[in-house]
Structure formats: C-alpha cells, structure tokens
Coordinates of C-alpha atoms in Angstrom, one line a residue:
M1 CA -11.4 -17.0 -7.3
V2 CA -9.4 -18.2 -10.4
H3 CA -12.9 -18.9 -12.1
R4 CA -14.3 -15.6 -11.1
L5 CA -11.0 -14.0 -12.4
I6 CA -11.3 -16.0 -15.8
A7 CA -14.9 -14.4 -16.1
Y8 CA -14.2 -10.8 -15.2
R9 CA -14.2 -8.3 -17.9
V10 CA -11.0 -6.1 -17.1
L11 CA -11.4 -2.5 -17.5
L12 CA -8.8 -0.5 -19.2
Q13 CA -8.6 1.9 -16.1
A14 CA -7.1 -0.6 -14.1
D15 CA -4.0 0.4 -12.5
F16 CA -2.0 -2.9 -14.2
A17 CA -3.0 -1.2 -17.6
Q18 CA -0.3 1.7 -16.9
E19 CA 2.4 -1.6 -16.1
W20 CA 1.3 -3.4 -19.2
T21 CA 1.4 -0.3 -21.6
S22 CA 4.9 0.4 -20.1
A23 CA 6.1 -3.0 -20.7
K24 CA 4.8 -3.0 -24.3
N25 CA 6.5 0.1 -25.0
Y26 CA 10.0 -1.4 -23.6
W27 CA 9.4 -4.5 -26.1
S28 CA 8.5 -2.3 -29.4
G29 CA 11.3 0.2 -28.3
R30 CA 9.5 3.1 -27.5
P31 CA 9.7 5.1 -24.4
V32 CA 8.7 3.5 -21.3
Y33 CA 7.0 6.4 -19.8
L34 CA 5.4 7.4 -23.2
P35 CA 2.1 9.3 -22.6
L36 CA -0.9 7.4 -22.2
A37 CA -2.8 9.3 -24.6
E38 CA -0.4 7.9 -27.5
S39 CA 0.3 4.5 -26.1
F40 CA -3.4 3.6 -25.4
P41 CA -4.5 4.1 -29.2
I42 CA -1.7 1.8 -29.9
Y43 CA -2.6 -1.0 -28.1
F44 CA -6.2 -0.7 -27.3
G45 CA -7.6 1.1 -30.4
P46 CA -7.9 4.6 -31.6
Q47 CA -10.9 5.3 -29.2
A48 CA -9.1 4.2 -26.3
R49 CA -9.0 6.9 -23.6
T50 CA -7.5 7.2 -19.9
P51 CA -7.9 10.4 -17.6
L52 CA -4.5 9.8 -16.7
K53 CA -1.4 11.4 -18.8
V54 CA 1.4 8.8 -17.9
N55 CA 2.2 5.8 -16.0
A56 CA 2.3 6.9 -12.3
H57 CA 4.5 3.9 -11.0
P58 CA 8.2 3.9 -10.9
P59 CA 10.6 2.5 -12.8
T60 CA 11.6 -0.6 -11.0
A61 CA 7.8 -1.6 -11.0
V62 CA 7.4 -1.2 -14.4
L63 CA 10.7 -3.4 -14.4
V64 CA 8.6 -6.0 -12.5
A65 CA 6.1 -6.3 -15.1
I66 CA 8.1 -6.5 -18.0
P67 CA 7.7 -10.2 -18.6
F68 CA 3.7 -9.8 -18.9
G69 CA 4.3 -7.2 -22.0
G70 CA 4.7 -10.4 -24.2
L71 CA 0.8 -11.4 -23.8
D72 CA -2.3 -9.5 -24.8
F73 CA -3.6 -7.6 -22.2
R74 CA -6.4 -9.7 -20.7
S75 CA -3.9 -12.7 -20.4
A76 CA -1.5 -10.5 -18.6
W77 CA -3.9 -9.3 -16.3
L78 CA -5.1 -12.9 -15.2
A79 CA -1.5 -14.2 -15.2
W80 CA -0.4 -11.5 -13.2
N81 CA -3.3 -11.7 -10.6
I82 CA -3.0 -15.6 -10.6
V83 CA 1.1 -15.0 -9.7
S84 CA 0.0 -12.1 -7.2
L85 CA -2.5 -14.5 -5.4
G86 CA 0.2 -17.2 -5.0
L87 CA 2.2 -14.5 -3.7
L88 CA -0.5 -14.0 -0.8
A89 CA -0.8 -17.5 0.0
L90 CA 3.1 -17.6 0.5
S91 CA 2.9 -14.6 2.6
L92 CA 0.4 -16.1 4.8
W93 CA 2.2 -19.5 5.4
L94 CA 5.3 -17.5 6.1
L95 CA 3.3 -15.4 8.9
M96 CA 1.4 -18.2 10.2
R97 CA 3.5 -21.3 10.1
P98 CA 4.9 -23.2 12.9
G99 CA 8.0 -21.6 14.1
A100 CA 6.7 -18.2 13.3
L101 CA 3.4 -17.1 14.3
N102 CA 2.1 -20.8 15.1
Y103 CA -1.5 -20.3 13.9
T104 CA -3.8 -23.3 13.6
T105 CA -5.2 -24.3 10.5
A106 CA -8.2 -22.9 11.4
G107 CA -6.9 -19.7 12.1
G108 CA -5.6 -19.5 8.4
F109 CA -9.2 -20.5 7.5
C110 CA -10.5 -17.5 9.1
I111 CA -8.1 -15.0 7.8
A112 CA -8.4 -16.4 4.4
T113 CA -12.3 -16.2 4.3
L114 CA -11.8 -12.5 5.7
L115 CA -9.4 -11.5 2.9
L116 CA -11.4 -13.2 0.3
A117 CA -14.7 -11.0 1.8
S118 CA -12.2 -7.7 2.1
S119 CA -12.8 -4.8 -0.2
P120 CA -9.0 -4.1 -0.5
L121 CA -8.3 -7.5 -2.2
A122 CA -10.9 -7.0 -4.1
Q123 CA -9.5 -3.6 -5.6
Q124 CA -6.1 -5.3 -5.7
V125 CA -7.2 -8.1 -7.9
I126 CA -9.3 -5.6 -10.4
E127 CA -6.7 -2.9 -10.6
G128 CA -3.9 -5.5 -11.0
Q129 CA -1.9 -3.6 -8.1
M130 CA 1.3 -4.3 -6.5
N131 CA 0.5 -4.9 -3.2
L132 CA 1.0 -8.6 -2.8
V133 CA 4.3 -8.6 -4.1
L134 CA 5.3 -6.1 -1.7
L135 CA 3.6 -8.0 0.9
A136 CA 5.9 -11.2 0.0
L137 CA 8.7 -9.1 0.4
I138 CA 8.0 -7.7 3.6
A139 CA 6.5 -10.8 5.2
G140 CA 9.9 -12.3 4.2
A141 CA 11.9 -9.7 5.7
W142 CA 10.0 -10.0 8.8
S143 CA 10.2 -13.8 8.8
A144 CA 14.2 -13.4 8.0
D145 CA 14.5 -10.7 10.8
C146 CA 12.6 -13.2 13.1
R147 CA 15.5 -16.0 12.1
D148 CA 18.2 -13.0 12.9
R149 CA 19.2 -13.1 8.9
Q150 CA 19.4 -9.3 9.3
V151 CA 21.5 -8.8 5.5
L152 CA 18.3 -10.9 3.7
A153 CA 15.5 -8.7 5.6
G154 CA 17.1 -5.7 4.7
I155 CA 17.6 -7.0 1.0
L156 CA 13.8 -7.9 0.6
V157 CA 12.8 -4.2 2.2
G158 CA 15.1 -2.7 -0.2
L159 CA 13.6 -4.5 -3.1
A160 CA 10.3 -3.6 -1.9
A161 CA 11.1 -0.1 -1.6
A162 CA 12.8 0.1 -5.0
I163 CA 9.1 -1.0 -6.7
K164 CA 6.9 1.0 -4.9
L165 CA 9.4 3.6 -2.6
F166 CA 6.9 3.7 0.4
P167 CA 8.5 0.8 2.0
A168 CA 11.7 2.4 2.7
F169 CA 9.9 3.9 5.7
L170 CA 10.6 0.5 7.4
I171 CA 14.2 1.1 7.5
V172 CA 13.5 3.0 10.7
Y173 CA 13.0 -0.5 12.4
F174 CA 16.4 -1.7 11.2
L175 CA 17.8 1.7 12.7
G176 CA 15.8 1.8 15.9
A177 CA 16.6 -2.0 16.7
R178 CA 20.5 -1.3 16.1
R179 CA 20.2 -3.8 13.5
W180 CA 22.9 -2.1 11.2
K181 CA 23.2 -4.9 8.9
G182 CA 19.6 -4.9 8.2
A183 CA 19.6 -0.8 7.4
V184 CA 22.9 -1.3 5.0
A185 CA 21.6 -4.0 3.1
T186 CA 18.1 -2.0 2.5
G187 CA 20.2 0.6 1.2
V188 CA 22.5 -1.4 -0.9
S189 CA 19.3 -3.7 -2.2
F190 CA 17.6 -0.5 -3.1
A191 CA 20.6 1.1 -5.2
A192 CA 21.3 -2.2 -7.0
A193 CA 17.7 -3.0 -7.7
S194 CA 17.6 1.0 -9.2
L195 CA 20.9 0.6 -10.9
L196 CA 19.6 -2.9 -12.7
T197 CA 16.3 -0.9 -13.4
A198 CA 18.4 2.0 -15.3
G199 CA 20.3 -0.7 -17.3
I200 CA 17.6 -2.5 -18.5
L201 CA 15.2 0.7 -18.8
G202 CA 17.6 3.0 -19.8
W203 CA 19.8 5.5 -17.8
D204 CA 17.5 8.5 -18.1
V205 CA 14.5 6.7 -17.1
F206 CA 14.4 7.9 -13.4
T207 CA 15.4 11.3 -14.2
I208 CA 11.8 11.4 -16.7
Y209 CA 10.2 9.7 -13.4
I210 CA 11.2 12.4 -11.1
R211 CA 10.9 15.4 -13.6
D212 CA 7.9 14.4 -15.4
V213 CA 5.8 11.9 -13.5
M214 CA 6.1 12.7 -9.9
P215 CA 4.8 16.3 -10.3
E216 CA 2.0 15.2 -12.6
F217 CA 0.7 12.9 -9.3
A218 CA 1.2 15.4 -6.5
Q219 CA -2.2 16.3 -6.9
F220 CA -3.6 12.7 -5.8
G221 CA -2.0 13.6 -2.2
N222 CA -5.4 15.9 -2.1
N223 CA -7.7 13.1 -3.0
L224 CA -10.5 11.8 -1.1
S225 CA -9.6 8.0 -1.7
S226 CA -6.2 8.5 0.1
S227 CA -6.2 7.4 3.7
S228 CA -3.0 9.0 5.0
L229 CA -2.1 11.4 7.4
C230 CA -0.8 13.6 4.7
R231 CA -4.4 14.0 3.1
L232 CA -5.7 15.5 6.2
V233 CA -3.0 17.8 6.3
N234 CA -3.6 18.5 2.8
S235 CA -7.3 18.8 3.4
A236 CA -6.7 21.6 6.0
F237 CA -4.1 23.8 4.3
V238 CA -4.4 22.8 0.3
G239 CA -8.1 21.6 0.2
M240 CA -9.4 18.5 -1.5
T241 CA -9.0 18.7 -5.4
D242 CA -12.4 19.8 -6.8
L243 CA -14.3 18.6 -3.8
S244 CA -13.7 21.1 -0.8
P245 CA -11.9 24.3 0.3
P246 CA -8.9 24.5 3.0
Y247 CA -9.6 25.8 6.4
F248 CA -6.5 28.2 5.7
Y249 CA -4.8 28.0 2.6
S250 CA -1.1 27.8 3.1
P251 CA 0.8 25.2 0.7
R252 CA 4.3 25.7 2.5
L253 CA 2.7 25.2 5.9
A254 CA 1.2 21.9 4.3
S255 CA 4.7 20.5 3.5
I256 CA 6.2 21.7 6.7
L257 CA 3.5 19.4 8.7
R258 CA 3.6 16.6 6.2
L259 CA 7.6 16.4 7.3
I260 CA 6.4 17.2 10.9
V261 CA 4.0 14.1 10.5
G262 CA 6.7 12.0 8.7
F263 CA 9.6 12.5 11.3
G264 CA 7.2 11.8 14.2
L265 CA 6.1 8.5 12.9
A266 CA 9.4 7.4 12.4
A267 CA 10.4 8.7 15.8
L268 CA 8.0 6.7 17.5
C269 CA 8.5 3.8 15.4
G270 CA 12.2 3.8 16.0
W271 CA 11.9 4.3 19.9
K272 CA 9.4 1.2 19.7
A273 CA 12.2 -0.7 18.1
C274 CA 14.6 0.4 20.3
Q275 CA 12.8 -0.4 23.5
A276 CA 12.0 -3.8 22.4
T277 CA 13.7 -6.4 24.5
D278 CA 12.7 -9.5 23.0
Q279 CA 11.3 -11.4 19.5
A280 CA 7.6 -10.5 20.2
G281 CA 8.7 -6.8 21.1
R282 CA 10.1 -6.5 17.8
D283 CA 7.5 -8.3 15.9
L284 CA 5.2 -5.6 17.5
A285 CA 8.0 -2.8 16.3
F286 CA 7.7 -4.0 13.0
A287 CA 3.9 -4.3 12.7
A288 CA 3.9 -0.9 14.0
A289 CA 6.2 0.3 11.3
M290 CA 4.5 -1.6 8.7
T291 CA 1.3 0.6 9.7
A292 CA 2.9 3.8 10.0
M293 CA 4.3 3.5 6.5
L294 CA 0.7 3.7 5.3
L295 CA 0.1 6.9 7.2
A296 CA 3.2 8.6 6.5
S297 CA 3.0 7.7 2.7
P298 CA 1.9 10.7 0.5
I299 CA -1.0 8.6 -1.0
T300 CA -2.5 5.7 0.5
W301 CA -5.3 3.9 -1.7
G302 CA -7.8 1.6 -0.2
H303 CA -6.2 -1.4 -2.0
S304 CA -3.1 -0.9 0.0
F305 CA -5.0 -2.1 3.1
V306 CA -4.3 -5.3 2.3
L307 CA -1.0 -4.9 3.5
L308 CA -2.4 -4.8 7.3
V309 CA -2.8 -8.5 7.1
A310 CA 0.7 -8.7 8.4
P311 CA 0.5 -6.3 11.3
L312 CA -2.9 -7.8 12.2
L313 CA -1.8 -11.2 12.5
I314 CA 1.4 -10.3 14.4
A315 CA -0.3 -8.2 17.1
W316 CA -3.6 -10.6 17.3
R317 CA -0.6 -13.4 18.1
H318 CA 1.4 -11.1 20.6
V319 CA -1.3 -9.3 22.4
P320 CA -4.0 -11.5 23.7
R321 CA -5.8 -9.0 25.5
P322 CA -9.4 -8.5 24.9
A323 CA -9.9 -4.8 24.5
V324 CA -6.6 -4.8 22.0
Q325 CA -8.1 -7.8 20.1
G326 CA -11.9 -6.2 20.3
G327 CA -10.3 -2.9 19.0
L328 CA -8.5 -4.7 16.1
A329 CA -11.3 -6.5 14.9
A330 CA -13.3 -3.5 14.8
L331 CA -10.8 -1.6 13.1
I332 CA -10.3 -4.4 10.2
T333 CA -14.1 -4.7 10.0
L334 CA -13.9 -0.8 9.2
L335 CA -11.2 -1.2 6.8
W336 CA -11.7 -4.3 5.0
L337 CA -15.4 -4.9 4.7
V338 CA -17.1 -1.4 4.9
R339 CA -17.1 0.0 1.5
P340 CA -16.6 3.8 1.6
D341 CA -19.8 4.8 -0.2
W342 CA -21.7 3.2 2.6
I343 CA -20.3 6.0 4.6
W344 CA -19.6 8.6 2.4
N345 CA -23.5 8.5 1.2
F346 CA -24.3 10.1 4.5
V347 CA -22.8 13.4 3.1
P348 CA -25.5 15.6 1.6
G349 CA -25.9 15.5 -2.2
F350 CA -22.7 13.1 -2.3
E351 CA -22.2 11.1 -6.0
A352 CA -20.4 8.2 -6.5
F353 CA -17.2 9.5 -8.1
R354 CA -14.1 8.2 -10.4
L355 CA -10.6 8.3 -8.5
G356 CA -12.0 10.9 -5.6
I357 CA -12.9 13.4 -8.1
A358 CA -16.3 15.3 -7.9
P359 CA -18.4 16.0 -10.8
A360 CA -18.2 19.4 -12.1
G361 CA -19.6 21.9 -9.5
Y362 CA -20.1 19.7 -6.7
R363 CA -18.6 21.0 -3.4
V364 CA -18.7 19.8 0.4
P365 CA -17.9 22.2 3.4
T366 CA -14.3 21.5 4.6
V367 CA -15.9 19.9 7.8
Y368 CA -17.2 16.8 5.8
A369 CA -13.2 16.3 4.6
F370 CA -12.5 15.7 8.5
T371 CA -15.7 13.7 9.6
A372 CA -17.5 11.3 7.3
L373 CA -15.2 11.4 4.4
A374 CA -11.9 11.0 6.4
Y375 CA -13.2 7.8 8.5
L376 CA -10.5 5.6 6.5
N377 CA -7.8 7.8 7.9
Y378 CA -8.9 7.7 11.3
A379 CA -9.4 3.8 11.5
L380 CA -5.8 3.5 10.0
L381 CA -4.3 5.8 12.8
A382 CA -6.3 4.3 15.6
F383 CA -5.3 0.7 14.4
F384 CA -1.8 1.8 14.6
V385 CA -2.3 3.3 18.0
L386 CA -3.3 0.3 19.1
I387 CA -0.1 -1.9 18.1
A388 CA 2.0 0.9 18.8
V389 CA 0.9 2.4 22.1
R390 CA -1.7 -0.1 23.6
S391 CA 0.4 -3.1 23.3
E392 CA 2.9 -2.5 25.8
E393 CA 2.2 -5.7 27.7
H394 CA 2.8 -8.9 25.1
T395 CA 3.5 -12.4 25.6
S396 CA 6.8 -13.6 24.7
E397 CA 5.9 -17.3 24.1
L398 CA 6.8 -17.8 20.6
Q399 CA 6.7 -21.3 20.5
S400 CA 3.2 -21.9 22.4
P401 CA 0.3 -22.4 19.9
Y402 CA -2.3 -19.8 19.4
V403 CA -5.7 -20.0 18.2
I404 CA -7.9 -16.7 16.7

C-alpha cells in the first residue's frame, strides 16, 4: 500500500488540497478560508484551477491539517495518508482485540483484505479525507464506553464532531443510554476544541465558515454522489443539481422533511440505547447510531462508508443469525465493492461526471433519482435497519471467541 502511495500521482482536485492550502494560508499569514481561485495559483502555479470556490471543511479540520502545511503538497498528502492508515490499524485493533469484540487473527486478515479491496478506502486515500481520523476517535469512544469510561468516550466523540460536525449525532446514544457524563463530556469537548481552533486560527473563523462557506456548499445536499436520506428528500422536492427535476418543487417542505428524518433517526437510536440491558445491547445501539449519523448527514460521500467497518464488526459479532449476517455481507459488498458507475451506467445515456454534476444539457427523468441512481441510499438504509431493527436477539457472551 505504501509503495502504491509513493507511486501515485496525486491530483490537485483531491479534497486534501483544500486542507493543505488552508494550512499554507495560516503559515503565510493569509486568511485560512481565502478563495481557492486566489490560493491555488499561489501554491500550485498560475494555471492551477479548481471548480470549488473555498475550502468546504470546518475550521477544526483545518487545525488538524496545520502541521502538514510545512511540507510540499505531495509530501503532505503522502504523510497524511500514512498517518491515516496507521489510525485505521489502530481502529481495527481497538474493535477486534481480545477483551473487545474478540476476533481472531484470521478475522482481522479477512476484514483488512476486504477494506483494501474496497472503493471507499481507495477514495479515502486518493482524496486524503478525514474519515480514518474520525474512525479512530469513534472506535476509541466505543472502546472507552465498553469499559464504562464515559467521560473519555464523550471527549472523543466531541473531538470527532468538532472536526466534521456530523459525528455530533452520536450524542443521542449517550442520552438514550442515560450515560449523562458521556453526553456532557461530548458538549464540553466540542466547545473546548472549537475555542482552541478559534484561538489559533482567529476568532472570526467560525463566523466566516457559517456565513460564507456553508451556504456555498449547501447545493451538494442535492448531489447524485450523496448517499444520505436528505438527498432523497431533496430529489423529491428540490431536484438534483443540473440532473433531474423534482416531483414537486417545495424547498420549505424539503427542509421540514429533512428535520423529521433527522429527529426520527435520533429518536429510534435513542430508544434502542434506552432499551439496551447489557453490553451487547449497548454495542448494537452504538453501531446503529454510527450508521444513522451517515443517513442523517446533509451530505454523505462514498468515502464515508469506510466508517461502516465499526458497525459491521459489532453487528457481526453480536448477531450470529445467518439471515442477518447474510444481509450484512450482501450490503457491505454493495457499499464497498461495487463501483457506483457499474449501476449508474444502466441509466440510458448516462455519462460519468465529476462530483455528481452532469455535463451541460444532460438530464434524466426524476424516477431514476429514486431507483438506479439511489441504490447506495437504499443500501445504507437497509444496513441501518438490519442493525437497528432486526438485531433484537443478540448474544451477550462478550468474552467468548468468535470467528468470521
């Protein structure tokens, strides 16, 4: 893997370029959210261009990348990926080690092989995304919660939420399970990380992010490549950007339904955590919340599916029912191993296009937005249902070995 990274020719359109330019801006005294049309020519040459207007990622994500701003872009991208893959190894160890989920060495080899063959991990590496940082923090939170270290678990979830916002959804697990120390620690950790970020990057950095950056990228909630339930709502009542019209145009109704979806998922996950009576039940509630946070997020890109390794390992360990395991295996195959264009190319006249934005003039009927073009949304929803609804009967013998 490291050899392939060294040989890979990284593109300027990789997401990591946004973090790196913001880090370079910080070290050179420029605004961290300087428009990319200005920062790209400075660092990549006068001909460098990007379709994005500004770094889309939260300020604390920029803070995490600050140390890499002292390297040239390729070296920074390579170093970031080596660190990220190390965090992936740490996450798998936290989840699978003896005393946790008790997987064998053979089980670890199987999941590592599956990950290395997966599209989400490939996208994660190419883009230089933050998912493996989030995975390590969330796996650490789960491990701490298993040992009843609620404060540590909450601190780690709060840090993950500060970096990418959507992991804040996991607070519903602490609230539902009545793990109040974990819930409070999540909020305090999020606030502390945000204050530290503002103190380093500038006290106006969050104002700039909320006022200028978030509205600029709100349109990506309608994007074909987003796999959250919000995208389905947007497709029905707003339409997909430059691709398909809505069934009925009503942005206000879309906003209301997105809130209903989010609160509905939160209520279901909170109820599952509240009903848990043993460690296995709490593990499954945590796994359900991890999956639901992707469904509830305004935007869920394909590389985010690497986070599903945690709920997959938890559910497979605690629900040894053949029907559930078979369903999980089929869905993870669809989410990890099947490339989206293999399915999308069945749409008549479909052409691959960048960032889910179609070539000028290309349109598809709205029905395709809810069928072939939405298969990842339904697969993720089915994955959640298997964990949250179909896993009522579970084992609680946490110390017994289990082989996949």
